[in-house]
């Protein structure tokens, strides 16, 4: 089991740093599907392991000049408050409801990102040329 846990951590940590995600999009499903943990335990465990992942990735991205601290600091404050509210709310939900909510949020965000990226793939419209042809 230790090898599986290390593999999940390596995979999720790599994706977290590569894509700028918290790792939970990989950790939580892997812990539920592969290891059979409950949704509640998977989410709590994921949050516990994200702290060192985020710290290391933040240091590397900061060294590369890729962190906007004027944005990161106030968002972090709001996020900390939201984390308390969200975790408290999650404790009140039944496991299957929480699992479906997690999947629904991932699916909705994935679709929105896919659509937004598709719009950026199209060439920008050009203005009609002025003057005589």
PDB file of C-alpha atoms in Angstrom:
ATOM      1  CA  UNK A   1       0.000   0.000   0.000  1.00  0.00           C
ATOM      2  CA  UNK A   2       2.916   2.381   0.665  1.00  0.00           C
ATOM      3  CA  UNK A   3       4.001   2.112  -2.987  1.00  0.00           C
ATOM      4  CA  UNK A   4       0.458   2.964  -4.139  1.00  0.00           C
ATOM      5  CA  UNK A   5       0.359   5.947  -1.779  1.00  0.00           C
ATOM      6  CA  UNK A   6       3.728   7.200  -3.025  1.00  0.00           C
ATOM      7  CA  UNK A   7       2.583   6.779  -6.641  1.00  0.00           C
ATOM      8  CA  UNK A   8      -0.633   8.694  -5.993  1.00  0.00           C
ATOM      9  CA  UNK A   9       1.358  11.432  -4.257  1.00  0.00           C
ATOM     10  CA  UNK A  10       3.914  11.647  -7.058  1.00  0.00           C
ATOM     11  CA  UNK A  11       1.238  11.800  -9.749  1.00  0.00           C
ATOM     12  CA  UNK A  12      -0.958  14.311  -7.908  1.00  0.00           C
ATOM     13  CA  UNK A  13       1.971  16.465  -6.817  1.00  0.00           C
ATOM     14  CA  UNK A  14       3.291  16.621 -10.368  1.00  0.00           C
ATOM     15  CA  UNK A  15      -0.118  17.600 -11.748  1.00  0.00           C
ATOM     16  CA  UNK A  16      -0.671  20.104  -8.938  1.00  0.00           C
ATOM     17  CA  UNK A  17       2.575  21.920  -9.697  1.00  0.00           C
ATOM     18  CA  UNK A  18       2.264  21.559 -13.476  1.00  0.00           C
ATOM     19  CA  UNK A  19      -1.339  22.736 -13.768  1.00  0.00           C
ATOM     20  CA  UNK A  20      -1.617  24.961 -10.705  1.00  0.00           C
ATOM     21  CA  UNK A  21      -4.309  22.842  -9.089  1.00  0.00           C
ATOM     22  CA  UNK A  22      -4.483  22.017  -5.417  1.00  0.00           C
ATOM     23  CA  UNK A  23      -3.970  18.332  -6.075  1.00  0.00           C
ATOM     24  CA  UNK A  24      -7.397  17.504  -4.713  1.00  0.00           C
ATOM     25  CA  UNK A  25      -8.730  16.852  -8.196  1.00  0.00           C
ATOM     26  CA  UNK A  26      -6.358  13.898  -8.321  1.00  0.00           C
ATOM     27  CA  UNK A  27      -5.953  12.990  -4.640  1.00  0.00           C
ATOM     28  CA  UNK A  28      -9.632  12.740  -3.761  1.00  0.00           C
ATOM     29  CA  UNK A  29     -10.762  10.515  -6.662  1.00  0.00           C
ATOM     30  CA  UNK A  30      -7.649   8.334  -6.290  1.00  0.00           C
ATOM     31  CA  UNK A  31      -8.192   7.863  -2.569  1.00  0.00           C
ATOM     32  CA  UNK A  32     -11.878   7.029  -3.094  1.00  0.00           C
ATOM     33  CA  UNK A  33     -11.598   4.847  -6.206  1.00  0.00           C
ATOM     34  CA  UNK A  34      -8.205   3.174  -5.750  1.00  0.00           C
ATOM     35  CA  UNK A  35      -7.929   2.941  -1.972  1.00  0.00           C
ATOM     36  CA  UNK A  36     -11.631   2.773  -1.152  1.00  0.00           C
ATOM     37  CA  UNK A  37     -11.636   5.599   1.392  1.00  0.00           C
ATOM     38  CA  UNK A  38     -14.878   7.392   2.170  1.00  0.00           C
ATOM     39  CA  UNK A  39     -15.369  10.767   0.488  1.00  0.00           C
ATOM     40  CA  UNK A  40     -15.061  12.542   3.847  1.00  0.00           C
ATOM     41  CA  UNK A  41     -11.765  10.854   4.745  1.00  0.00           C
ATOM     42  CA  UNK A  42     -10.414  11.315   1.206  1.00  0.00           C
ATOM     43  CA  UNK A  43     -11.148  15.045   1.269  1.00  0.00           C
ATOM     44  CA  UNK A  44      -9.660  15.519   4.730  1.00  0.00           C
ATOM     45  CA  UNK A  45      -6.576  13.505   3.809  1.00  0.00           C
ATOM     46  CA  UNK A  46      -6.198  15.400   0.542  1.00  0.00           C
ATOM     47  CA  UNK A  47      -6.267  18.724   2.351  1.00  0.00           C
ATOM     48  CA  UNK A  48      -3.629  17.498   4.806  1.00  0.00           C
ATOM     49  CA  UNK A  49      -1.203  16.521   2.036  1.00  0.00           C
ATOM     50  CA  UNK A  50      -1.826  19.593  -0.104  1.00  0.00           C
ATOM     51  CA  UNK A  51      -0.065  21.929   2.356  1.00  0.00           C
ATOM     52  CA  UNK A  52       3.496  20.716   1.631  1.00  0.00           C
ATOM     53  CA  UNK A  53       2.673  20.287  -2.072  1.00  0.00           C
ATOM     54  CA  UNK A  54       1.443  23.866  -2.338  1.00  0.00           C
ATOM     55  CA  UNK A  55       4.354  25.235  -0.314  1.00  0.00           C
ATOM     56  CA  UNK A  56       7.033  23.615  -2.483  1.00  0.00           C
ATOM     57  CA  UNK A  57       5.275  24.513  -5.751  1.00  0.00           C
ATOM     58  CA  UNK A  58       4.769  28.100  -4.563  1.00  0.00           C
ATOM     59  CA  UNK A  59       8.474  28.459  -3.784  1.00  0.00           C
ATOM     60  CA  UNK A  60       9.432  27.161  -7.231  1.00  0.00           C
ATOM     61  CA  UNK A  61       6.877  29.373  -9.023  1.00  0.00           C
ATOM     62  CA  UNK A  62       7.924  32.397  -6.915  1.00  0.00           C
ATOM     63  CA  UNK A  63      11.562  31.867  -7.888  1.00  0.00           C
ATOM     64  CA  UNK A  64      10.422  31.846 -11.510  1.00  0.00           C
ATOM     65  CA  UNK A  65       8.584  35.139 -11.015  1.00  0.00           C
ATOM     66  CA  UNK A  66       5.206  33.507 -11.530  1.00  0.00           C
ATOM     67  CA  UNK A  67       3.330  34.465  -8.339  1.00  0.00           C
ATOM     68  CA  UNK A  68       1.246  37.638  -8.091  1.00  0.00           C
ATOM     69  CA  UNK A  69       1.438  38.332  -4.368  1.00  0.00           C
ATOM     70  CA  UNK A  70      -1.006  41.290  -4.517  1.00  0.00           C
ATOM     71  CA  UNK A  71      -3.584  38.773  -5.746  1.00  0.00           C
ATOM     72  CA  UNK A  72      -2.424  35.747  -3.740  1.00  0.00           C
ATOM     73  CA  UNK A  73      -2.532  37.370  -0.298  1.00  0.00           C
ATOM     74  CA  UNK A  74      -6.151  38.611  -0.233  1.00  0.00           C
ATOM     75  CA  UNK A  75      -7.364  35.489  -2.048  1.00  0.00           C
ATOM     76  CA  UNK A  76      -5.562  33.387   0.593  1.00  0.00           C
ATOM     77  CA  UNK A  77      -7.359  35.213   3.387  1.00  0.00           C
ATOM     78  CA  UNK A  78     -10.735  34.643   1.753  1.00  0.00           C
ATOM     79  CA  UNK A  79      -9.781  31.059   1.007  1.00  0.00           C
ATOM     80  CA  UNK A  80      -8.882  30.376   4.641  1.00  0.00           C
ATOM     81  CA  UNK A  81     -12.276  31.635   5.783  1.00  0.00           C
ATOM     82  CA  UNK A  82     -13.990  29.664   3.012  1.00  0.00           C
ATOM     83  CA  UNK A  83     -12.055  26.544   3.991  1.00  0.00           C
ATOM     84  CA  UNK A  84     -13.481  26.680   7.492  1.00  0.00           C
ATOM     85  CA  UNK A  85     -17.023  27.221   6.199  1.00  0.00           C
ATOM     86  CA  UNK A  86     -16.697  24.535   3.513  1.00  0.00           C
ATOM     87  CA  UNK A  87     -15.159  21.929   5.809  1.00  0.00           C
ATOM     88  CA  UNK A  88     -17.850  22.542   8.415  1.00  0.00           C
ATOM     89  CA  UNK A  89     -20.550  22.171   5.766  1.00  0.00           C
ATOM     90  CA  UNK A  90     -18.934  19.006   4.346  1.00  0.00           C
ATOM     91  CA  UNK A  91     -19.089  17.365   7.767  1.00  0.00           C
ATOM     92  CA  UNK A  92     -22.874  17.785   7.724  1.00  0.00           C
ATOM     93  CA  UNK A  93     -23.382  16.084   4.341  1.00  0.00           C
ATOM     94  CA  UNK A  94     -23.881  12.362   3.812  1.00  0.00           C
ATOM     95  CA  UNK A  95     -20.961  10.659   2.025  1.00  0.00           C
ATOM     96  CA  UNK A  96     -22.767   9.901  -1.269  1.00  0.00           C
ATOM     97  CA  UNK A  97     -24.120  13.464  -1.453  1.00  0.00           C
ATOM     98  CA  UNK A  98     -20.643  14.895  -0.888  1.00  0.00           C
ATOM     99  CA  UNK A  99     -19.154  12.534  -3.480  1.00  0.00           C
ATOM    100  CA  UNK A 100     -21.736  13.555  -6.092  1.00  0.00           C
ATOM    101  CA  UNK A 101     -21.267  17.243  -5.287  1.00  0.00           C
ATOM    102  CA  UNK A 102     -17.497  16.860  -5.724  1.00  0.00           C
ATOM    103  CA  UNK A 103     -17.982  15.124  -9.094  1.00  0.00           C
ATOM    104  CA  UNK A 104     -20.540  17.711 -10.229  1.00  0.00           C
ATOM    105  CA  UNK A 105     -18.236  20.627  -9.443  1.00  0.00           C
ATOM    106  CA  UNK A 106     -15.318  18.955 -11.263  1.00  0.00           C
ATOM    107  CA  UNK A 107     -17.495  18.233 -14.304  1.00  0.00           C
ATOM    108  CA  UNK A 108     -18.965  21.745 -14.438  1.00  0.00           C
ATOM    109  CA  UNK A 109     -15.583  23.443 -14.125  1.00  0.00           C
ATOM    110  CA  UNK A 110     -14.081  21.103 -16.728  1.00  0.00           C
ATOM    111  CA  UNK A 111     -16.821  21.965 -19.227  1.00  0.00           C
ATOM    112  CA  UNK A 112     -16.459  25.703 -18.592  1.00  0.00           C
ATOM    113  CA  UNK A 113     -12.689  25.539 -19.066  1.00  0.00           C
ATOM    114  CA  UNK A 114     -13.069  23.454 -22.236  1.00  0.00           C
ATOM    115  CA  UNK A 115     -15.514  25.967 -23.733  1.00  0.00           C
ATOM    116  CA  UNK A 116     -13.386  28.962 -22.726  1.00  0.00           C
ATOM    117  CA  UNK A 117     -10.219  27.407 -24.175  1.00  0.00           C
ATOM    118  CA  UNK A 118     -12.078  26.657 -27.410  1.00  0.00           C
ATOM    119  CA  UNK A 119     -13.009  30.310 -27.761  1.00  0.00           C
ATOM    120  CA  UNK A 120      -9.360  31.314 -27.402  1.00  0.00           C
ATOM    121  CA  UNK A 121      -8.325  28.777 -30.072  1.00  0.00           C
ATOM    122  CA  UNK A 122     -10.262  30.618 -32.777  1.00  0.00           C
ATOM    123  CA  UNK A 123      -8.443  33.367 -34.628  1.00  0.00           C
ATOM    124  CA  UNK A 124      -9.493  36.848 -33.579  1.00  0.00           C
ATOM    125  CA  UNK A 125     -11.788  38.529 -36.091  1.00  0.00           C
ATOM    126  CA  UNK A 126     -10.072  41.126 -38.204  1.00  0.00           C
ATOM    127  CA  UNK A 127     -11.520  44.528 -38.942  1.00  0.00           C
ATOM    128  CA  UNK A 128     -12.651  45.075 -42.515  1.00  0.00           C
ATOM    129  CA  UNK A 129     -10.116  47.014 -44.492  1.00  0.00           C
ATOM    130  CA  UNK A 130     -10.978  50.650 -45.058  1.00  0.00           C
ATOM    131  CA  UNK A 131     -10.576  52.583 -48.237  1.00  0.00           C
ATOM    132  CA  UNK A 132     -10.984  51.673 -51.883  1.00  0.00           C
ATOM    133  CA  UNK A 133     -10.130  48.188 -53.000  1.00  0.00           C
TER     134      UNK A 133
END
